[in-house]
Short mmCIF file of C-alpha atoms and ligand atoms in Angstrom, two decimals:
data_model
loop_
_atom_site.label_atom_id
_atom_site.label_comp_id
_atom_site.label_asym_id
_atom_site.label_seq_id
_atom_site.Cartn_x
_atom_site.Cartn_y
_atom_site.Cartn_z
CA MET A 1 -45.69 9.10 37.04
CA ALA A 2 -43.88 11.70 34.80
CA ARG A 3 -41.65 12.63 37.68
CA GLY A 4 -40.93 8.82 38.38
CA ILE A 5 -39.92 8.47 34.82
CA LEU A 6 -37.71 11.60 34.87
CA LEU A 7 -36.10 10.30 38.23
CA ILE A 8 -35.30 7.04 36.59
CA TYR A 9 -33.91 8.70 33.71
CA GLY A 10 -31.88 10.92 35.90
CA ILE A 11 -30.39 8.11 37.70
CA TYR A 12 -29.69 6.25 34.38
CA LEU A 13 -27.83 9.49 33.15
CA LEU A 14 -25.80 9.49 36.39
CA CYS A 15 -24.59 6.09 36.06
CA TRP A 16 -23.89 6.37 32.27
CA GLN A 17 -21.70 9.44 33.04
CA ALA A 18 -20.05 7.96 36.20
CA ASP A 19 -18.77 4.64 34.60
CA GLY A 20 -19.85 4.87 30.94
CA ASN A 21 -21.78 1.61 31.49
CA GLU A 22 -24.18 2.25 28.48
CA ASN A 23 -25.03 -0.42 26.10
CA ASN A 24 -22.41 -1.27 23.62
CA LYS A 25 -22.77 -3.45 20.71
CA TYR A 26 -19.11 -4.56 20.93
CA ASP A 27 -19.60 -5.93 24.35
CA ASP A 28 -20.28 -9.44 22.95
CA TYR A 29 -18.08 -9.13 19.94
CA LEU A 30 -14.92 -11.33 19.70
CA LEU A 31 -11.43 -10.17 18.77
CA LEU A 32 -9.78 -12.61 16.45
CA ARG A 33 -5.91 -12.32 16.09
CA LEU A 34 -4.92 -14.45 13.19
CA TYR A 35 -1.36 -15.39 12.39
CA PRO A 36 -1.04 -16.01 8.74
CA ARG A 37 2.33 -17.56 7.81
CA ALA A 38 2.25 -17.59 3.76
CA SER A 39 0.97 -15.26 1.14
CA LYS A 40 -1.93 -17.58 0.24
CA GLU A 41 -3.10 -17.36 4.00
CA ILE A 42 -2.84 -13.49 3.80
CA ASP A 43 -4.93 -13.48 0.69
CA VAL A 44 -7.54 -15.65 2.30
CA LEU A 45 -7.94 -13.28 5.11
CA ASN A 46 -7.98 -10.16 3.09
CA ASN A 47 -11.03 -11.56 1.02
CA LEU A 48 -12.97 -12.39 4.14
CA GLU A 49 -14.26 -8.83 4.14
CA LYS A 50 -15.94 -9.65 0.72
CA SER A 51 -17.32 -12.95 1.82
CA ILE A 52 -18.72 -12.35 5.42
CA GLU A 53 -20.73 -9.34 6.45
CA ASP A 54 -20.51 -7.43 9.79
CA ILE A 55 -16.89 -8.13 10.51
CA GLU A 56 -14.42 -5.25 11.11
CA PHE A 57 -10.99 -5.21 10.17
CA LEU A 58 -8.79 -3.58 12.87
CA LYS A 59 -5.47 -4.29 11.14
CA ARG A 60 -4.14 -6.23 8.20
CA SER A 61 -1.00 -7.98 8.08
CA ARG A 62 1.29 -7.96 5.11
CA SER A 63 4.33 -9.54 6.51
CA PHE A 64 4.36 -13.17 8.18
CA ASN A 65 5.48 -11.88 11.74
CA ASP A 66 2.38 -9.69 11.96
CA THR A 67 -1.26 -10.50 12.81
CA THR A 68 -4.57 -9.78 11.12
CA ASP A 69 -6.95 -8.54 13.66
CA ILE A 70 -10.67 -8.63 13.26
CA LEU A 71 -13.86 -7.90 15.30
CA VAL A 72 -16.57 -10.35 14.94
CA PRO A 73 -20.21 -10.74 16.18
CA PRO A 74 -20.69 -13.99 18.05
CA ASN A 75 -22.92 -15.57 15.30
CA LYS A 76 -20.20 -15.18 12.54
CA VAL A 77 -17.36 -16.70 14.74
CA PRO A 78 -18.11 -20.29 13.56
CA LEU A 79 -17.78 -19.34 9.76
CA ILE A 80 -14.33 -17.79 10.48
CA ARG A 81 -13.10 -20.48 12.63
CA ASP A 82 -13.98 -23.01 10.02
CA LEU A 83 -12.21 -21.06 7.31
CA ALA A 84 -9.16 -20.48 9.42
CA LEU A 85 -9.02 -24.30 10.30
CA GLU A 86 -9.50 -25.25 6.51
CA ASN A 87 -6.67 -23.10 5.60
CA GLY A 88 -4.21 -23.98 8.44
CA ILE A 89 -4.21 -20.35 9.72
CA VAL A 90 -3.34 -20.26 13.64
CA PHE A 91 -5.54 -17.71 15.61
CA GLU A 92 -6.54 -16.69 19.11
CA VAL A 93 -9.66 -15.17 20.40
CA LYS A 94 -10.46 -12.50 22.87
CA GLU A 95 -14.13 -12.59 24.10
CA ASN A 96 -16.38 -9.85 25.17
CA TYR A 97 -14.20 -7.18 23.33
CA GLY A 98 -16.23 -4.17 24.16
CA ARG A 99 -16.19 -4.96 28.00
CA SER A 100 -12.40 -4.06 27.96
CA PHE A 101 -13.17 -0.46 26.95
CA GLU A 102 -11.78 1.86 29.49
CA PRO A 103 -14.31 4.11 30.97
CA VAL A 104 -14.08 7.87 29.79
CA ASP A 105 -13.59 10.53 32.47
CA ARG A 106 -16.09 12.98 31.44
CA THR A 107 -16.09 15.21 34.58
CA PRO A 108 -14.13 18.43 34.07
CA ARG A 109 -14.02 19.16 37.79
CA ARG A 110 -11.52 16.50 38.52
CA ARG A 111 -9.23 17.65 35.70
CA ILE A 112 -9.03 21.32 36.90
CA LEU A 113 -8.19 20.29 40.41
CA ARG A 114 -5.61 17.76 39.36
CA GLY A 115 -4.00 19.87 36.35
CA PHE A 116 -3.10 18.18 33.22
CA ASP A 117 -1.40 14.80 33.39
CA VAL A 118 0.19 14.03 29.98
CA PHE A 119 0.06 10.25 30.71
CA GLU A 120 -3.84 10.37 30.48
CA TYR A 121 -6.22 10.66 27.68
CA HIS A 122 -7.99 13.85 27.63
CA SER A 123 -10.99 15.67 26.01
CA TYR A 124 -10.23 17.99 23.11
CA ALA A 125 -11.29 21.05 25.32
CA ALA A 126 -8.88 19.98 28.07
CA MET A 127 -6.09 19.76 25.37
CA GLN A 128 -6.80 23.26 24.23
CA GLU A 129 -7.07 24.63 27.64
CA HIS A 130 -3.72 23.19 28.48
CA LEU A 131 -2.05 24.71 25.37
CA ASP A 132 -3.31 28.05 26.53
CA ILE A 133 -1.72 27.58 29.65
CA LEU A 134 1.74 26.52 28.17
CA VAL A 135 1.58 29.70 25.97
CA LYS A 136 1.17 31.87 29.07
CA ARG A 137 3.94 30.13 30.84
CA HIS A 138 6.36 29.92 27.88
CA PRO A 139 5.53 32.76 25.47
CA GLU A 140 9.24 32.82 24.43
CA LEU A 141 9.03 29.14 23.05
CA ILE A 142 5.49 28.46 22.12
CA SER A 143 2.62 30.10 20.18
CA LEU A 144 -0.57 29.08 18.63
CA GLN A 145 -1.83 29.40 14.91
CA THR A 146 -5.72 29.04 14.39
CA LEU A 147 -6.02 27.10 11.27
CA GLY A 148 -9.69 27.05 10.99
CA GLU A 149 -12.72 25.04 12.23
CA SER A 150 -13.50 21.33 11.96
CA TYR A 151 -17.05 20.53 10.26
CA GLN A 152 -18.79 20.74 13.77
CA ARG A 153 -16.97 24.10 14.18
CA ARG A 154 -14.40 23.06 16.75
CA ARG A 155 -11.48 25.39 16.75
CA VAL A 156 -8.31 23.92 15.17
CA ARG A 157 -4.87 25.27 16.20
CA LEU A 158 -1.26 24.54 15.24
CA VAL A 159 1.39 24.56 18.06
CA LYS A 160 4.53 26.23 16.99
CA ILE A 161 7.69 25.54 19.15
CA SER A 162 10.85 27.52 18.46
CA SER A 163 13.58 28.83 20.29
CA ASN A 164 14.49 31.37 17.55
CA PRO A 165 11.57 31.88 15.26
CA LYS A 166 13.40 34.34 13.25
CA ALA A 167 16.22 31.96 11.99
CA GLY A 168 14.31 30.29 9.37
CA ASN A 169 14.95 26.89 10.89
CA PRO A 170 13.77 23.91 9.01
CA ILE A 171 10.34 22.58 10.16
CA ILE A 172 9.32 19.43 11.64
CA PHE A 173 5.59 19.17 11.13
CA ILE A 174 3.83 16.38 13.16
CA ASP A 175 0.30 15.63 13.00
CA ALA A 176 -2.09 13.17 15.00
CA GLY A 177 -5.51 12.26 15.48
CA ILE A 178 -6.75 12.11 11.82
CA HIS A 179 -8.32 8.83 12.83
CA ALA A 180 -10.72 9.36 15.75
CA ARG A 181 -10.15 6.12 17.49
CA GLU A 182 -6.34 6.21 17.77
CA TRP A 183 -6.22 8.07 21.05
CA VAL A 184 -2.74 7.27 21.78
CA ALA A 185 -1.67 9.58 18.75
CA PRO A 186 -3.07 12.88 20.01
CA ALA A 187 -1.83 12.01 23.49
CA MET A 188 1.87 11.37 22.09
CA ALA A 189 1.55 14.68 20.12
CA MET A 190 0.64 16.52 23.53
CA TYR A 191 3.57 14.74 25.30
CA LEU A 192 5.97 16.06 22.51
CA VAL A 193 4.81 19.56 23.23
CA HIS A 194 5.17 19.07 26.84
CA ARG A 195 8.71 17.70 26.64
CA LEU A 196 9.90 20.30 24.25
CA VAL A 197 8.65 23.01 26.39
CA ASN A 198 8.98 21.85 29.89
CA ASP A 199 12.28 19.77 29.95
CA PRO A 200 15.19 22.09 30.22
CA GLU A 201 17.28 19.46 28.27
CA ALA A 202 14.99 19.74 25.41
CA ARG A 203 16.54 22.95 24.55
CA ARG A 204 18.98 20.83 22.58
CA ASP A 205 16.24 19.35 20.54
CA LEU A 206 14.96 22.89 19.69
CA ALA A 207 18.40 23.88 18.44
CA GLY A 208 18.26 24.60 14.63
CA VAL A 209 14.84 23.11 14.00
CA ASP A 210 11.44 24.46 14.70
CA TRP A 211 8.55 21.88 15.71
CA TYR A 212 5.00 22.51 14.41
CA ILE A 213 2.55 20.11 15.98
CA LEU A 214 -1.12 19.69 15.25
CA PRO A 215 -2.38 17.30 18.14
CA VAL A 216 -5.84 16.44 16.98
CA VAL A 217 -6.59 16.84 13.09
CA ASN A 218 -10.03 15.23 13.54
CA PRO A 219 -11.49 16.75 16.62
CA ASP A 220 -15.05 15.78 15.96
CA GLY A 221 -14.30 12.30 15.57
CA TYR A 222 -12.33 12.17 18.71
CA GLU A 223 -14.95 13.53 20.79
CA PHE A 224 -17.60 11.12 19.15
CA THR A 225 -15.29 8.32 20.25
CA ARG A 226 -15.32 9.64 23.75
CA ALA A 227 -18.98 10.24 23.91
CA SER A 228 -19.99 6.59 24.16
CA LYS A 229 -18.49 3.20 24.21
CA VAL A 230 -20.67 2.18 21.18
CA ASN A 231 -18.77 4.86 19.23
CA ARG A 232 -15.28 4.19 20.69
CA LEU A 233 -14.04 2.54 17.36
CA TRP A 234 -15.04 5.37 14.95
CA ARG A 235 -12.44 6.26 12.52
CA LYS A 236 -13.66 8.87 10.14
CA THR A 237 -14.59 12.60 10.37
CA ARG A 238 -18.21 13.33 11.13
CA SER A 239 -19.30 15.34 8.01
CA LYS A 240 -22.79 14.41 6.75
CA ASN A 241 -23.19 12.97 3.30
CA THR A 242 -26.04 14.92 1.69
CA VAL A 243 -27.06 12.24 -0.64
CA TYR A 244 -26.86 9.15 1.60
CA GLY A 245 -27.29 10.73 5.00
CA CYS A 246 -24.26 8.63 6.29
CA PHE A 247 -21.52 10.08 8.25
CA GLY A 248 -17.81 10.66 7.95
CA VAL A 249 -14.76 10.49 5.45
CA ASP A 250 -11.57 8.70 5.99
CA GLY A 251 -9.33 11.69 6.37
CA ASN A 252 -6.30 9.53 5.43
CA ARG A 253 -7.89 8.73 2.07
CA ASN A 254 -9.00 12.35 1.37
CA TYR A 255 -5.80 13.93 0.36
CA GLY A 256 -5.33 15.09 -3.18
CA TYR A 257 -2.21 12.93 -4.34
CA LYS A 258 -3.27 10.03 -6.46
CA TRP A 259 -6.60 10.27 -4.90
CA ALA A 260 -8.67 7.02 -4.64
CA VAL A 261 -6.48 5.25 -6.99
CA SER A 262 -6.12 2.29 -4.48
CA GLY A 263 -7.31 0.94 -1.11
CA VAL A 264 -10.41 3.19 -0.64
CA SER A 265 -14.24 2.87 -0.62
CA LYS A 266 -16.45 4.97 -2.83
CA ASN A 267 -19.38 4.15 -0.38
CA PRO A 268 -20.15 7.04 1.81
CA CYS A 269 -21.63 4.61 4.27
CA ASP A 270 -18.56 2.41 4.60
CA GLN A 271 -17.35 2.74 8.25
CA GLU A 272 -13.63 2.49 7.45
CA THR A 273 -12.18 3.91 4.11
CA TYR A 274 -14.60 6.07 2.36
CA ALA A 275 -12.29 8.56 0.32
CA GLY A 276 -14.92 11.42 0.33
CA PRO A 277 -16.70 12.78 -2.56
CA LYS A 278 -13.61 14.63 -3.87
CA PRO A 279 -9.91 15.30 -2.74
CA PHE A 280 -9.81 17.49 0.13
CA SER A 281 -13.69 17.52 0.78
CA GLU A 282 -12.99 17.68 4.62
CA PRO A 283 -12.09 20.95 6.35
CA GLU A 284 -9.83 18.80 8.54
CA THR A 285 -7.68 17.70 5.54
CA GLN A 286 -7.88 21.08 4.03
CA MET A 287 -6.31 22.62 7.14
CA VAL A 288 -3.34 20.22 7.10
CA ARG A 289 -2.86 20.80 3.36
CA ASN A 290 -2.92 24.55 4.15
CA VAL A 291 -0.24 24.31 6.69
CA MET A 292 1.84 22.21 4.21
CA MET A 293 1.26 24.93 1.54
CA GLU A 294 2.00 27.73 3.74
CA TYR A 295 5.37 26.45 5.10
CA GLY A 296 6.19 24.42 2.04
CA LYS A 297 9.83 23.99 1.41
CA ARG A 298 10.66 24.77 4.89
CA ILE A 299 9.28 21.61 6.15
CA LYS A 300 11.75 18.87 5.86
CA LEU A 301 10.16 16.29 7.99
CA TYR A 302 6.47 15.33 8.07
CA VAL A 303 5.34 12.64 10.69
CA SER A 304 1.70 11.60 11.00
CA LEU A 305 0.91 9.87 14.09
CA HIS A 306 -1.41 6.92 14.12
CA SER A 307 -1.98 3.73 15.92
CA TYR A 308 -1.53 0.73 16.01
CA GLY A 309 1.05 -1.92 14.95
CA GLN A 310 4.44 -0.29 15.64
CA TYR A 311 5.05 0.30 11.89
CA LEU A 312 7.07 3.25 10.65
CA VAL A 313 6.27 3.76 6.86
CA TYR A 314 7.08 6.05 4.16
CA PRO A 315 5.90 6.71 0.58
CA TRP A 316 4.62 5.50 -1.50
CA GLY A 317 1.40 4.61 0.08
CA TYR A 318 -0.85 4.37 -3.03
CA THR A 319 1.31 1.65 -4.55
CA GLY A 320 3.31 -1.40 -3.37
CA ASP A 321 4.57 -1.87 -6.92
CA PHE A 322 7.48 0.52 -6.74
CA LEU A 323 9.33 2.89 -4.54
CA PRO A 324 10.31 6.71 -4.81
CA LYS A 325 13.85 7.07 -6.00
CA GLU A 326 14.87 8.47 -2.64
CA TRP A 327 13.66 5.46 -0.71
CA GLN A 328 16.91 4.52 0.77
CA LYS A 329 17.24 7.80 2.61
CA LEU A 330 13.64 7.41 3.83
CA ASP A 331 14.45 3.87 4.90
CA SER A 332 17.70 4.44 6.59
CA LEU A 333 16.45 7.41 8.70
CA ALA A 334 13.43 5.32 9.69
CA ARG A 335 15.85 2.62 10.93
CA ILE A 336 17.82 5.12 12.88
CA VAL A 337 14.69 6.29 14.55
CA SER A 338 13.60 2.59 15.29
CA ASN A 339 17.03 1.75 16.77
CA ALA A 340 16.80 4.94 19.01
CA VAL A 341 13.47 3.87 20.30
CA GLU A 342 14.69 0.37 20.85
CA SER A 343 17.82 1.54 22.75
CA ALA A 344 15.47 3.47 25.07
CA GLY A 345 13.80 0.11 25.89
CA GLY A 346 10.93 0.30 23.35
CA GLN A 347 9.83 -2.11 20.80
CA PRO A 348 11.62 -1.44 17.19
CA PHE A 349 9.40 -0.29 14.30
CA ARG A 350 8.51 -2.51 11.36
CA VAL A 351 10.08 -0.36 8.51
CA MET A 352 8.93 -0.37 4.89
CA SER A 353 7.04 1.66 2.31
CA ALA A 354 3.31 2.05 3.28
CA GLY A 355 2.30 0.53 0.06
CA LYS A 356 4.14 -2.62 0.66
CA TRP A 357 2.21 -2.92 3.97
CA TYR A 358 -1.01 -2.48 2.06
CA PRO A 359 -1.72 0.04 -0.77
CA ALA A 360 -3.98 2.82 0.19
CA ALA A 361 -4.14 6.17 -1.70
CA GLY A 362 -5.02 9.80 -0.50
CA GLY A 363 -2.92 9.58 2.56
CA SER A 364 -1.34 12.63 4.15
CA ASP A 365 2.30 11.02 3.84
CA ASP A 366 1.97 10.69 0.00
CA PHE A 367 0.68 14.27 -0.32
CA ALA A 368 3.56 15.70 1.80
CA PHE A 369 6.18 13.95 -0.19
CA GLY A 370 4.67 13.94 -3.74
CA ALA A 371 2.81 17.05 -3.80
CA ILE A 372 4.73 19.49 -1.41
CA GLY A 373 8.02 17.91 -1.67
CA VAL A 374 8.83 17.11 1.92
CA PRO A 375 11.93 15.17 1.67
CA TYR A 376 11.12 13.10 4.73
CA SER A 377 7.60 11.91 5.18
CA TYR A 378 6.42 9.11 7.41
CA THR A 379 3.31 7.50 9.13
CA MET A 380 4.10 6.24 12.46
CA GLU A 381 1.75 3.64 13.95
CA LEU A 382 2.34 3.76 17.69
CA THR A 383 2.04 0.75 20.04
CA ASP A 384 1.16 -2.86 19.44
CA GLY A 385 -0.82 -5.40 21.30
CA TYR A 386 -3.79 -3.53 22.34
CA GLU A 387 -5.28 -2.46 19.26
CA PHE A 388 -6.83 1.04 19.62
CA LEU A 389 -7.26 0.50 23.23
CA PHE A 390 -3.64 1.22 24.40
CA PRO A 391 -4.03 1.41 28.26
CA GLU A 392 -3.61 4.72 29.99
CA ARG A 393 -1.37 3.17 32.53
CA LEU A 394 1.26 2.22 30.08
CA LEU A 395 1.52 5.72 28.52
CA HIS A 396 4.35 6.65 30.81
CA THR A 397 6.40 3.87 29.66
CA VAL A 398 6.18 4.25 25.88
CA PHE A 399 6.15 8.12 25.49
CA PRO A 400 9.55 8.74 26.67
CA GLN A 401 10.86 5.80 24.36
CA TYR A 402 9.00 7.38 21.37
CA TYR A 403 10.65 10.86 22.23
CA GLU A 404 14.11 9.36 21.84
CA GLY A 405 12.88 8.53 18.12
CA PHE A 406 11.92 12.16 17.74
CA LYS A 407 15.21 13.25 19.03
CA ALA A 408 16.87 11.15 16.35
CA PHE A 409 14.54 12.67 13.64
CA ALA A 410 15.57 16.22 14.73
CA ALA A 411 19.26 15.39 14.65
CA GLN A 412 19.03 14.52 11.11
CA ILE A 413 17.21 17.31 10.09
CA ARG A 414 19.38 19.66 12.04
CA ASN A 415 22.50 18.35 10.33
CA GLU A 416 21.18 18.05 6.79
CA PHE A 417 19.32 21.42 6.52
CA PRO A 418 20.68 24.69 7.75
CA PRO A 419 18.50 27.53 8.48
CA THR A 420 17.38 29.72 5.57
CA ARG A 421 17.91 33.16 7.15
CA HIS A 422 21.45 33.49 8.47
CA LYS A 423 22.15 36.28 11.00
CA LYS A 424 22.77 39.67 9.24
CA LYS A 425 26.47 40.53 8.90
CA ILE A 426 27.77 42.91 11.56
CA SER A 427 28.79 45.57 8.81
CA SER A 428 25.05 45.84 7.60
CA VAL A 429 23.59 46.02 11.16
CA ALA A 430 26.24 48.91 11.87
CA HIS A 431 25.04 51.02 9.10
O1 LIG B 1 -4.70 3.14 6.49
C1 LIG B 1 -4.09 4.16 7.18
O2 LIG B 1 -4.61 5.20 6.82
C2 LIG B 1 -2.94 4.06 8.10
N1 LIG B 1 -3.04 2.98 9.04
S1 LIG B 1 -4.19 3.03 10.13
O3 LIG B 1 -4.36 1.70 10.73
N2 LIG B 1 -3.81 4.06 11.30
O4 LIG B 1 -5.41 3.36 9.45
C3 LIG B 1 -1.71 3.68 7.22
C4 LIG B 1 -1.44 4.96 6.25
C5 LIG B 1 -0.23 4.55 5.54
N3 LIG B 1 -0.02 5.56 4.41
C6 LIG B 1 -0.58 5.41 3.30
N4 LIG B 1 -1.32 4.35 2.86
N5 LIG B 1 -0.57 6.47 2.51
ZN1 LIG B 2 -4.75 5.63 11.55
#
């Protein structure tokens, strides 16, 4: 009898690993994509959260050519449909949302045989393994700095790419994956690393700038979203709140600049925007802060990769009431980058201050800009139209387009900021 049960359990496990067909609460959920066309309609939608339980906001809209996307259990659909009809809000529905989650390849053997494909979503371990391989192949260009450990003790490493590390070049610091479910962001960071070290033409992009890339800020959350389809939409870290027993802090509400003044939840059991018990409560955000403090004034550009919505936003994020005095520089570089992506066949970005989109404090972009003094600081929301489930088969189209945007970023930094350590004069070398 016991053997019979074990056998059934074994078969169940095999099936689960092979195609990820485990039960998923989102299987029957519906995605509602609503098209507000006036401020009143936007207000109605933003208040939905307060009036109807169990709905999950995937994206808010602040402008009229943008959608509000919410996930809704089937029994709540009539409520929202009535409300939308009452207020004249146009919407479309996608049924059985969870069934569209792509299965996760959890079989390491296939990966080893095939090598690392930059146009696929990988496990954290596979990414780390690939970085080690790149360092062995290109020690003259790439090195790794261990920053510490995540809450669940995964080693976190910063990738440094430089063709002249002694020059004191301005640094472009890019991170990704603070939000667990935004898989396209770490994949883009790995693509950047790949292009910068493997593409002979990228030597031009390395001239006069150093690239520091942190591909996965929140590896615990990332692995959690890969472990099961039920977890696929997890956003936060995985630290356990000792008082409430709930898991996770929103890393992008946890930075210590104007912490928690807007757009956060104080409830540790909130699934989305819990700001943490205090600023920098999370080892993951501490590690990013430490990189910013260590390289401080040399960092001239900070880009935090997220998804989705095709936004490129700059400080302030904590308020939409006013802009920093340097906003025009931030805005015009963002538009140059957006144009570069568009010229490469990509979608342009929606460019604005983060707080005009929706105010939310404790973001890494505000900390870099306000506390560290990084002159150009952005959050880049990659892709649009697939929510957090950007299909793997399309990665090869969008990554090269985004890369053109990063080239435009680098051109600006190279031209505006000279290296800090100039070559020694010949006379002093001779003596
Ligand atoms: O809300 C966020 O953290 C970001 N959007 S996401 O959908 N990826 O979660 C936007 C952050 C923009 N920056 C600040 N509000 N500081
Ligand atoms: Zn995000």
